[in-house]
């Protein structure tokens, strides 16, 4: 726009700005000694290894897991979910998913259909809510797992993972949870929610860089899941078989060490500020936005219209204008950056009755201000 103003409301895609010190920490590593761990036998490599271990410890605390060796680093949450779907599921297995899933789940599952894996979509309401009873009713004799996101990347609705975890435990099912929109924003207790596989990404609510993520795995699941990717680990190099010890079993090749160091800095910031304070700030902005959106007759709020049981992700559907054109005008005339379309989640849009047109999505971060939302609302009125 003409005055150069930019308002970033696309934190559902990636957080910005990142946590203070993230870029500097990554640059220091690359400038002062980007040594490889588990390979170099010298002081600089050991110092980097200590920081990686510290980051595992931070993630174990964040997700309430006692053993940080169960924290596995990957390139991101999509890689993590593929690890589970392709490293655990076998011919004849059946899986349950919600009606809000991202393509990071749905596309690997579709690929696995060719290998004899089947899935059912559990009934999910048009506001994104899901009754735990619907999960229990859909369990079959060959159901092996439930895979569900914690919070929708389209409408922000939070799913009842604690209750679903109890159902999975009763039926001896493995429970995999996608925390892309919840980690760093709302508490996630892996053991308390009976989660066997918790996938996370570093660049959204955790305020770290892109290209780093991972998963945490239960002891029971680990005992029957294969290493989806095999290669060098720097350990047991005399053997052609993958190590069984964690985290090496799932961490072949060189880790994204700059990404892990950046994530370490971001997690330190989150620990200092507090997840509760971060969530409170985001929901203040979300509530302020929603209260004023309901006054506008020419848009439809997709999903829940209040702040209960949701994260700071809001989608709207323009009733008298093409959504892509509306998003373009918001950016060109007001400098407001959003995400428009199907958000890599066509299944969710079918559930929410916004397929094929998609929506314009607004996702707030703790550094956004009410003044920015006021300008956005004025832009929505004018266009």
Short mmCIF file of C-alpha atoms in Angstrom, two decimals:
data_model
loop_
_atom_site.label_atom_id
_atom_site.label_comp_id
_atom_site.label_asym_id
_atom_site.label_seq_id
_atom_site.Cartn_x
_atom_site.Cartn_y
_atom_site.Cartn_z
CA UNK A 1 0.00 0.00 0.00
CA UNK A 2 1.00 3.62 -0.53
CA UNK A 3 2.15 4.50 3.02
CA UNK A 4 4.12 1.26 3.30
CA UNK A 5 2.06 -0.06 6.22
CA UNK A 6 1.91 -3.82 6.65
CA UNK A 7 -0.31 -5.65 9.14
CA UNK A 8 0.45 -9.33 9.55
CA UNK A 9 -2.63 -11.45 10.28
CA UNK A 10 -1.30 -14.75 8.90
CA UNK A 11 0.12 -16.34 12.05
CA UNK A 12 -1.76 -19.54 11.22
CA UNK A 13 0.72 -20.05 8.36
CA UNK A 14 3.79 -19.01 10.32
CA UNK A 15 4.34 -16.72 13.27
CA UNK A 16 5.83 -13.28 12.72
CA UNK A 17 7.63 -11.59 14.29
CA UNK A 18 9.61 -14.48 15.70
CA UNK A 19 10.57 -14.58 19.36
CA UNK A 20 13.28 -12.08 20.34
CA UNK A 21 16.79 -13.38 19.73
CA UNK A 22 15.87 -16.25 17.37
CA UNK A 23 17.63 -14.84 14.31
CA UNK A 24 20.66 -13.77 16.32
CA UNK A 25 21.06 -17.21 17.93
CA UNK A 26 20.92 -18.94 14.56
CA UNK A 27 23.40 -16.49 13.07
CA UNK A 28 25.83 -17.01 15.98
CA UNK A 29 25.81 -20.74 15.40
CA UNK A 30 26.45 -20.39 11.68
CA UNK A 31 29.12 -17.73 12.18
CA UNK A 32 30.98 -19.05 15.21
CA UNK A 33 30.86 -22.80 14.75
CA UNK A 34 28.13 -24.74 12.96
CA UNK A 35 29.61 -28.04 14.11
CA UNK A 36 27.82 -31.33 13.66
CA UNK A 37 26.72 -33.33 16.67
CA UNK A 38 27.20 -37.10 17.11
CA UNK A 39 30.03 -36.84 14.59
CA UNK A 40 32.61 -34.29 15.71
CA UNK A 41 34.65 -35.31 18.77
CA UNK A 42 35.71 -31.85 19.89
CA UNK A 43 34.57 -29.15 22.29
CA UNK A 44 32.55 -27.07 19.83
CA UNK A 45 30.47 -30.08 18.75
CA UNK A 46 29.83 -31.01 22.38
CA UNK A 47 28.61 -27.48 23.12
CA UNK A 48 26.10 -27.68 20.25
CA UNK A 49 25.01 -31.14 21.44
CA UNK A 50 24.31 -29.67 24.88
CA UNK A 51 22.04 -27.04 23.34
CA UNK A 52 20.17 -29.72 21.37
CA UNK A 53 19.69 -31.74 24.56
CA UNK A 54 18.47 -28.61 26.35
CA UNK A 55 15.91 -28.06 23.57
CA UNK A 56 14.66 -31.64 23.97
CA UNK A 57 14.28 -30.98 27.69
CA UNK A 58 12.27 -27.81 26.97
CA UNK A 59 9.90 -29.68 24.67
CA UNK A 60 9.51 -32.51 27.18
CA UNK A 61 8.51 -29.94 29.81
CA UNK A 62 6.17 -28.16 27.42
CA UNK A 63 4.27 -31.33 26.54
CA UNK A 64 4.58 -32.96 29.99
CA UNK A 65 6.75 -35.93 29.07
CA UNK A 66 9.22 -37.27 31.61
CA UNK A 67 11.88 -38.65 29.26
CA UNK A 68 13.32 -36.14 26.78
CA UNK A 69 14.80 -38.97 24.70
CA UNK A 70 11.25 -39.41 23.41
CA UNK A 71 11.50 -36.01 21.68
CA UNK A 72 12.37 -36.57 18.03
CA UNK A 73 13.37 -33.77 15.65
CA UNK A 74 12.13 -33.70 12.04
CA UNK A 75 11.87 -31.13 9.26
CA UNK A 76 8.37 -30.18 10.40
CA UNK A 77 4.96 -31.43 11.37
CA UNK A 78 4.21 -32.86 7.92
CA UNK A 79 7.32 -35.03 8.13
CA UNK A 80 6.31 -36.07 11.63
CA UNK A 81 2.80 -37.15 10.62
CA UNK A 82 4.22 -39.11 7.68
CA UNK A 83 6.50 -40.91 10.13
CA UNK A 84 3.48 -42.18 12.02
CA UNK A 85 1.18 -42.90 9.09
CA UNK A 86 3.80 -44.70 7.01
CA UNK A 87 5.94 -46.11 9.80
CA UNK A 88 3.13 -47.65 11.83
CA UNK A 89 0.07 -48.44 9.68
CA UNK A 90 -0.07 -51.73 7.80
CA UNK A 91 -2.28 -53.54 5.30
CA UNK A 92 -5.72 -54.12 6.82
CA UNK A 93 -5.46 -51.34 9.40
CA UNK A 94 -8.28 -48.84 9.87
CA UNK A 95 -7.92 -45.26 11.11
CA UNK A 96 -10.33 -42.59 12.37
CA UNK A 97 -9.84 -38.88 11.64
CA UNK A 98 -11.88 -35.75 12.27
CA UNK A 99 -13.61 -33.76 9.57
CA UNK A 100 -11.14 -30.89 10.02
CA UNK A 101 -7.88 -32.54 9.06
CA UNK A 102 -5.07 -30.89 7.13
CA UNK A 103 -3.62 -32.49 4.01
CA UNK A 104 -0.56 -33.38 6.10
CA UNK A 105 -2.81 -36.19 7.37
CA UNK A 106 -5.22 -36.73 4.50
CA UNK A 107 -2.73 -37.06 1.65
CA UNK A 108 -0.50 -39.64 3.36
CA UNK A 109 -3.64 -41.59 4.30
CA UNK A 110 -4.81 -41.47 0.70
CA UNK A 111 -1.41 -42.82 -0.37
CA UNK A 112 -1.67 -45.61 2.20
CA UNK A 113 -5.04 -46.68 0.77
CA UNK A 114 -2.98 -48.24 -2.01
CA UNK A 115 -1.32 -50.40 0.65
CA UNK A 116 -4.55 -51.62 2.20
CA UNK A 117 -5.07 -48.96 4.90
CA UNK A 118 -8.59 -47.56 5.26
CA UNK A 119 -9.98 -44.59 7.16
CA UNK A 120 -13.27 -43.04 8.20
CA UNK A 121 -14.02 -39.40 8.91
CA UNK A 122 -15.79 -39.02 12.24
CA UNK A 123 -18.91 -36.86 12.16
CA UNK A 124 -17.86 -33.26 12.75
CA UNK A 125 -20.36 -30.39 12.99
CA UNK A 126 -20.47 -27.33 10.75
CA UNK A 127 -18.97 -25.15 13.51
CA UNK A 128 -16.02 -27.53 13.81
CA UNK A 129 -17.14 -29.19 17.04
CA UNK A 130 -16.91 -32.94 17.50
CA UNK A 131 -18.64 -35.12 20.07
CA UNK A 132 -16.28 -37.68 21.64
CA UNK A 133 -19.12 -40.22 21.43
CA UNK A 134 -18.91 -39.98 17.63
CA UNK A 135 -15.37 -41.33 17.80
CA UNK A 136 -16.41 -44.28 19.95
CA UNK A 137 -19.33 -45.09 17.65
CA UNK A 138 -17.00 -45.24 14.64
CA UNK A 139 -14.48 -47.72 16.11
CA UNK A 140 -14.23 -51.00 14.16
CA UNK A 141 -12.65 -54.31 15.02
CA UNK A 142 -9.63 -53.44 12.83
CA UNK A 143 -9.29 -49.81 13.96
CA UNK A 144 -5.68 -49.23 15.02
CA UNK A 145 -5.45 -45.48 15.59
CA UNK A 146 -7.15 -42.12 15.85
CA UNK A 147 -5.40 -39.17 14.20
CA UNK A 148 -6.74 -35.70 15.00
CA UNK A 149 -5.62 -32.13 15.04
CA UNK A 150 -5.91 -30.31 18.35
CA UNK A 151 -7.19 -27.06 16.85
CA UNK A 152 -8.42 -26.31 13.35
CA UNK A 153 -6.21 -24.28 11.04
CA UNK A 154 -9.36 -23.10 9.23
CA UNK A 155 -11.85 -22.11 11.94
CA UNK A 156 -9.82 -22.35 15.15
CA UNK A 157 -12.13 -24.81 16.93
CA UNK A 158 -10.42 -26.92 19.61
CA UNK A 159 -11.23 -30.63 19.63
CA UNK A 160 -11.74 -32.51 22.93
CA UNK A 161 -8.49 -34.49 22.86
CA UNK A 162 -8.57 -35.40 26.54
CA UNK A 163 -11.90 -37.21 26.17
CA UNK A 164 -10.83 -38.79 22.87
CA UNK A 165 -7.63 -40.00 24.52
CA UNK A 166 -9.70 -41.78 27.16
CA UNK A 167 -11.72 -43.49 24.41
CA UNK A 168 -8.52 -44.57 22.65
CA UNK A 169 -7.17 -46.04 25.87
CA UNK A 170 -10.39 -48.00 26.51
CA UNK A 171 -10.34 -49.46 23.00
CA UNK A 172 -6.57 -50.05 22.91
CA UNK A 173 -6.07 -47.60 20.03
CA UNK A 174 -3.02 -45.45 19.43
CA UNK A 175 -3.76 -41.72 19.56
CA UNK A 176 -1.88 -39.30 17.29
CA UNK A 177 -2.39 -35.55 17.71
CA UNK A 178 -1.42 -32.70 15.37
CA UNK A 179 -0.60 -29.63 17.49
CA UNK A 180 0.26 -27.26 14.63
CA UNK A 181 -2.21 -24.59 15.81
CA UNK A 182 -2.10 -25.25 19.55
CA UNK A 183 1.52 -25.81 20.63
CA UNK A 184 2.83 -22.72 22.39
CA UNK A 185 -0.67 -21.26 22.68
CA UNK A 186 -2.66 -23.67 24.84
CA UNK A 187 -1.30 -26.34 27.22
CA UNK A 188 -0.97 -29.87 25.85
CA UNK A 189 -0.37 -32.67 28.37
CA UNK A 190 0.72 -35.68 26.33
CA UNK A 191 0.53 -38.20 29.16
CA UNK A 192 -2.60 -36.68 30.71
CA UNK A 193 -4.43 -36.84 27.36
CA UNK A 194 -3.23 -40.41 26.66
CA UNK A 195 -1.46 -39.29 23.49
CA UNK A 196 0.92 -41.80 21.90
CA UNK A 197 2.22 -39.60 19.10
CA UNK A 198 2.32 -35.82 19.41
CA UNK A 199 3.44 -33.96 16.28
CA UNK A 200 4.63 -30.35 16.57
CA UNK A 201 6.08 -27.64 14.39
CA UNK A 202 8.51 -24.98 15.52
CA UNK A 203 7.52 -22.05 13.34
CA UNK A 204 3.92 -21.31 14.38
CA UNK A 205 2.87 -20.92 18.02
CA UNK A 206 6.35 -21.91 19.19
CA UNK A 207 7.67 -18.72 17.52
CA UNK A 208 10.73 -20.40 16.02
CA UNK A 209 12.06 -20.67 12.45
CA UNK A 210 10.65 -22.67 9.58
CA UNK A 211 12.11 -26.08 8.79
CA UNK A 212 12.17 -27.52 12.30
CA UNK A 213 9.57 -29.66 14.03
CA UNK A 214 9.25 -33.10 15.46
CA UNK A 215 7.23 -35.58 17.45
CA UNK A 216 7.06 -37.15 20.87
CA UNK A 217 6.34 -40.86 21.07
CA UNK A 218 5.06 -43.17 23.78
CA UNK A 219 7.01 -46.26 24.81
CA UNK A 220 4.23 -48.57 23.65
CA UNK A 221 3.97 -47.04 20.19
CA UNK A 222 7.74 -46.93 19.77
CA UNK A 223 7.91 -50.68 20.33
CA UNK A 224 5.79 -51.34 17.23
CA UNK A 225 6.68 -48.43 14.92
CA UNK A 226 9.37 -48.73 12.27
CA UNK A 227 11.93 -46.08 11.37
CA UNK A 228 10.36 -44.63 8.23
CA UNK A 229 13.71 -43.13 7.14
CA UNK A 230 17.01 -44.95 7.65
CA UNK A 231 20.58 -43.71 7.49
CA UNK A 232 23.55 -42.55 9.48
CA UNK A 233 23.03 -41.52 13.09
CA UNK A 234 26.60 -41.28 14.37
CA UNK A 235 25.85 -44.20 16.68
CA UNK A 236 26.35 -47.95 16.22
CA UNK A 237 28.08 -47.22 12.93
CA UNK A 238 29.38 -50.78 12.75
CA UNK A 239 25.84 -52.05 12.04
CA UNK A 240 23.71 -51.86 8.91
CA UNK A 241 20.59 -51.89 11.08
CA UNK A 242 19.00 -48.80 12.55
CA UNK A 243 19.62 -48.32 16.28
CA UNK A 244 16.65 -49.12 18.51
CA UNK A 245 17.59 -46.52 21.12
CA UNK A 246 15.86 -43.15 21.10
CA UNK A 247 16.14 -40.59 19.67
CA UNK A 248 18.59 -42.14 17.17
CA UNK A 249 16.01 -44.63 15.89
CA UNK A 250 14.12 -41.85 14.11
CA UNK A 251 16.84 -39.24 13.51
CA UNK A 252 18.85 -40.29 10.47
CA UNK A 253 21.16 -37.78 8.84
CA UNK A 254 22.25 -34.36 9.99
CA UNK A 255 19.73 -32.48 12.07
CA UNK A 256 18.68 -28.92 11.28
CA UNK A 257 20.93 -27.52 13.99
CA UNK A 258 20.37 -23.82 13.21
CA UNK A 259 16.62 -24.50 13.37
CA UNK A 260 16.94 -26.30 16.71
CA UNK A 261 19.03 -23.48 18.17
CA UNK A 262 16.46 -20.95 16.97
CA UNK A 263 13.69 -23.05 18.49
CA UNK A 264 15.64 -23.28 21.76
CA UNK A 265 15.67 -19.47 21.97
CA UNK A 266 11.96 -19.27 21.14
CA UNK A 267 11.05 -21.86 23.77
CA UNK A 268 13.07 -19.95 26.37
CA UNK A 269 11.03 -16.86 25.53
CA UNK A 270 7.74 -18.77 25.83
CA UNK A 271 8.80 -20.16 29.20
CA UNK A 272 9.60 -16.64 30.38
CA UNK A 273 6.37 -15.04 29.14
CA UNK A 274 4.06 -17.99 29.95
CA UNK A 275 1.67 -19.82 27.65
CA UNK A 276 -1.32 -18.58 29.67
CA UNK A 277 -0.34 -14.95 29.04
CA UNK A 278 0.25 -15.60 25.35
CA UNK A 279 -3.15 -17.28 24.96
CA UNK A 280 -4.91 -14.55 26.94
CA UNK A 281 -3.48 -11.84 24.70
CA UNK A 282 -4.37 -13.67 21.49
CA UNK A 283 -7.92 -14.33 22.65
CA UNK A 284 -8.42 -10.69 23.66
CA UNK A 285 -7.67 -9.75 20.06
CA UNK A 286 -9.81 -12.59 18.70
CA UNK A 287 -12.78 -11.64 20.88
CA UNK A 288 -12.47 -7.98 19.89
CA UNK A 289 -12.48 -8.98 16.20
CA UNK A 290 -15.40 -11.41 16.50
CA UNK A 291 -17.61 -9.00 18.45
CA UNK A 292 -17.39 -6.50 15.62
CA UNK A 293 -17.58 -8.97 12.78
CA UNK A 294 -21.03 -10.16 13.87
CA UNK A 295 -22.34 -6.64 13.14
CA UNK A 296 -21.49 -6.98 9.44
CA UNK A 297 -24.33 -8.46 7.35
CA UNK A 298 -22.32 -9.29 4.22
CA UNK A 299 -19.84 -11.76 5.70
CA UNK A 300 -20.26 -15.13 7.38
CA UNK A 301 -18.10 -16.15 10.31
CA UNK A 302 -17.04 -19.75 9.77
CA UNK A 303 -17.12 -21.92 12.88
CA UNK A 304 -17.72 -20.71 16.43
CA UNK A 305 -18.66 -17.05 16.89
CA UNK A 306 -17.34 -16.78 20.45
CA UNK A 307 -13.96 -17.26 22.11
CA UNK A 308 -14.73 -20.47 24.03
CA UNK A 309 -12.89 -23.61 22.90
CA UNK A 310 -10.97 -21.98 20.10
CA UNK A 311 -7.59 -20.53 19.19
CA UNK A 312 -6.86 -17.19 17.52
CA UNK A 313 -7.78 -18.32 14.00
CA UNK A 314 -10.85 -16.75 12.37
CA UNK A 315 -12.16 -17.48 8.88
CA UNK A 316 -14.81 -15.44 7.10
CA UNK A 317 -16.72 -15.98 3.88
CA UNK A 318 -17.67 -12.88 1.89
CA UNK A 319 -21.27 -13.32 0.74
CA UNK A 320 -21.30 -10.69 -1.99
CA UNK A 321 -17.69 -10.75 -3.16
CA UNK A 322 -15.12 -13.29 -4.26
CA UNK A 323 -12.95 -14.19 -1.28
CA UNK A 324 -9.72 -14.00 -3.26
CA UNK A 325 -10.66 -10.54 -4.54
CA UNK A 326 -11.48 -9.42 -0.99
CA UNK A 327 -8.14 -10.66 0.35
CA UNK A 328 -6.32 -8.96 -2.52
CA UNK A 329 -8.03 -5.63 -1.78
CA UNK A 330 -7.28 -5.88 1.93
CA UNK A 331 -3.60 -6.31 1.15
CA UNK A 332 -3.34 -3.78 -1.67
CA UNK A 333 -5.39 -1.00 -0.08
CA UNK A 334 -4.78 -1.56 3.63
CA UNK A 335 -1.59 -3.61 3.86
CA UNK A 336 -3.43 -6.43 5.67
CA UNK A 337 -1.83 -9.81 5.08
CA UNK A 338 -4.21 -12.80 5.37
CA UNK A 339 -4.49 -16.23 3.81
CA UNK A 340 -7.25 -17.00 1.35
CA UNK A 341 -8.38 -20.28 -0.19
CA UNK A 342 -8.66 -23.83 1.12
CA UNK A 343 -5.69 -23.68 3.53
CA UNK A 344 -4.42 -27.14 2.52
CA UNK A 345 -7.53 -28.53 4.22
CA UNK A 346 -10.29 -29.32 1.69
CA UNK A 347 -11.81 -31.89 4.06
CA UNK A 348 -12.24 -29.16 6.68
CA UNK A 349 -13.87 -26.81 4.20
CA UNK A 350 -16.30 -29.51 3.13
CA UNK A 351 -17.23 -29.98 6.79
CA UNK A 352 -17.59 -26.23 7.33
CA UNK A 353 -19.62 -25.76 4.10
CA UNK A 354 -17.04 -23.44 2.55
CA UNK A 355 -15.96 -25.71 -0.28
CA UNK A 356 -14.96 -24.90 -2.99
CA UNK A 357 -14.81 -21.14 -2.43
CA UNK A 358 -12.67 -21.32 0.70
CA UNK A 359 -12.39 -18.45 3.15
CA UNK A 360 -10.30 -15.45 4.11
CA UNK A 361 -8.40 -16.40 7.27
CA UNK A 362 -7.15 -14.06 9.99
CA UNK A 363 -4.76 -15.49 12.60
CA UNK A 364 -3.51 -13.18 15.34
CA UNK A 365 -0.25 -13.11 17.25
CA UNK A 366 0.50 -11.60 20.62
CA UNK A 367 2.30 -8.66 18.98
CA UNK A 368 -0.78 -7.55 17.05
CA UNK A 369 -2.76 -4.55 18.32
CA UNK A 370 -6.42 -3.58 18.51
CA UNK A 371 -5.67 -0.57 16.32
CA UNK A 372 -4.63 -2.96 13.56
CA UNK A 373 -7.88 -4.86 13.93
CA UNK A 374 -9.83 -1.58 13.75
CA UNK A 375 -8.15 -0.77 10.45
CA UNK A 376 -8.88 -4.28 9.21
CA UNK A 377 -12.57 -4.00 10.12
CA UNK A 378 -12.78 -0.66 8.36
CA UNK A 379 -11.21 -2.26 5.29
CA UNK A 380 -13.72 -5.11 5.36
CA UNK A 381 -16.60 -2.60 5.56
CA UNK A 382 -15.31 -0.55 2.64
CA UNK A 383 -14.56 -3.37 0.26
#
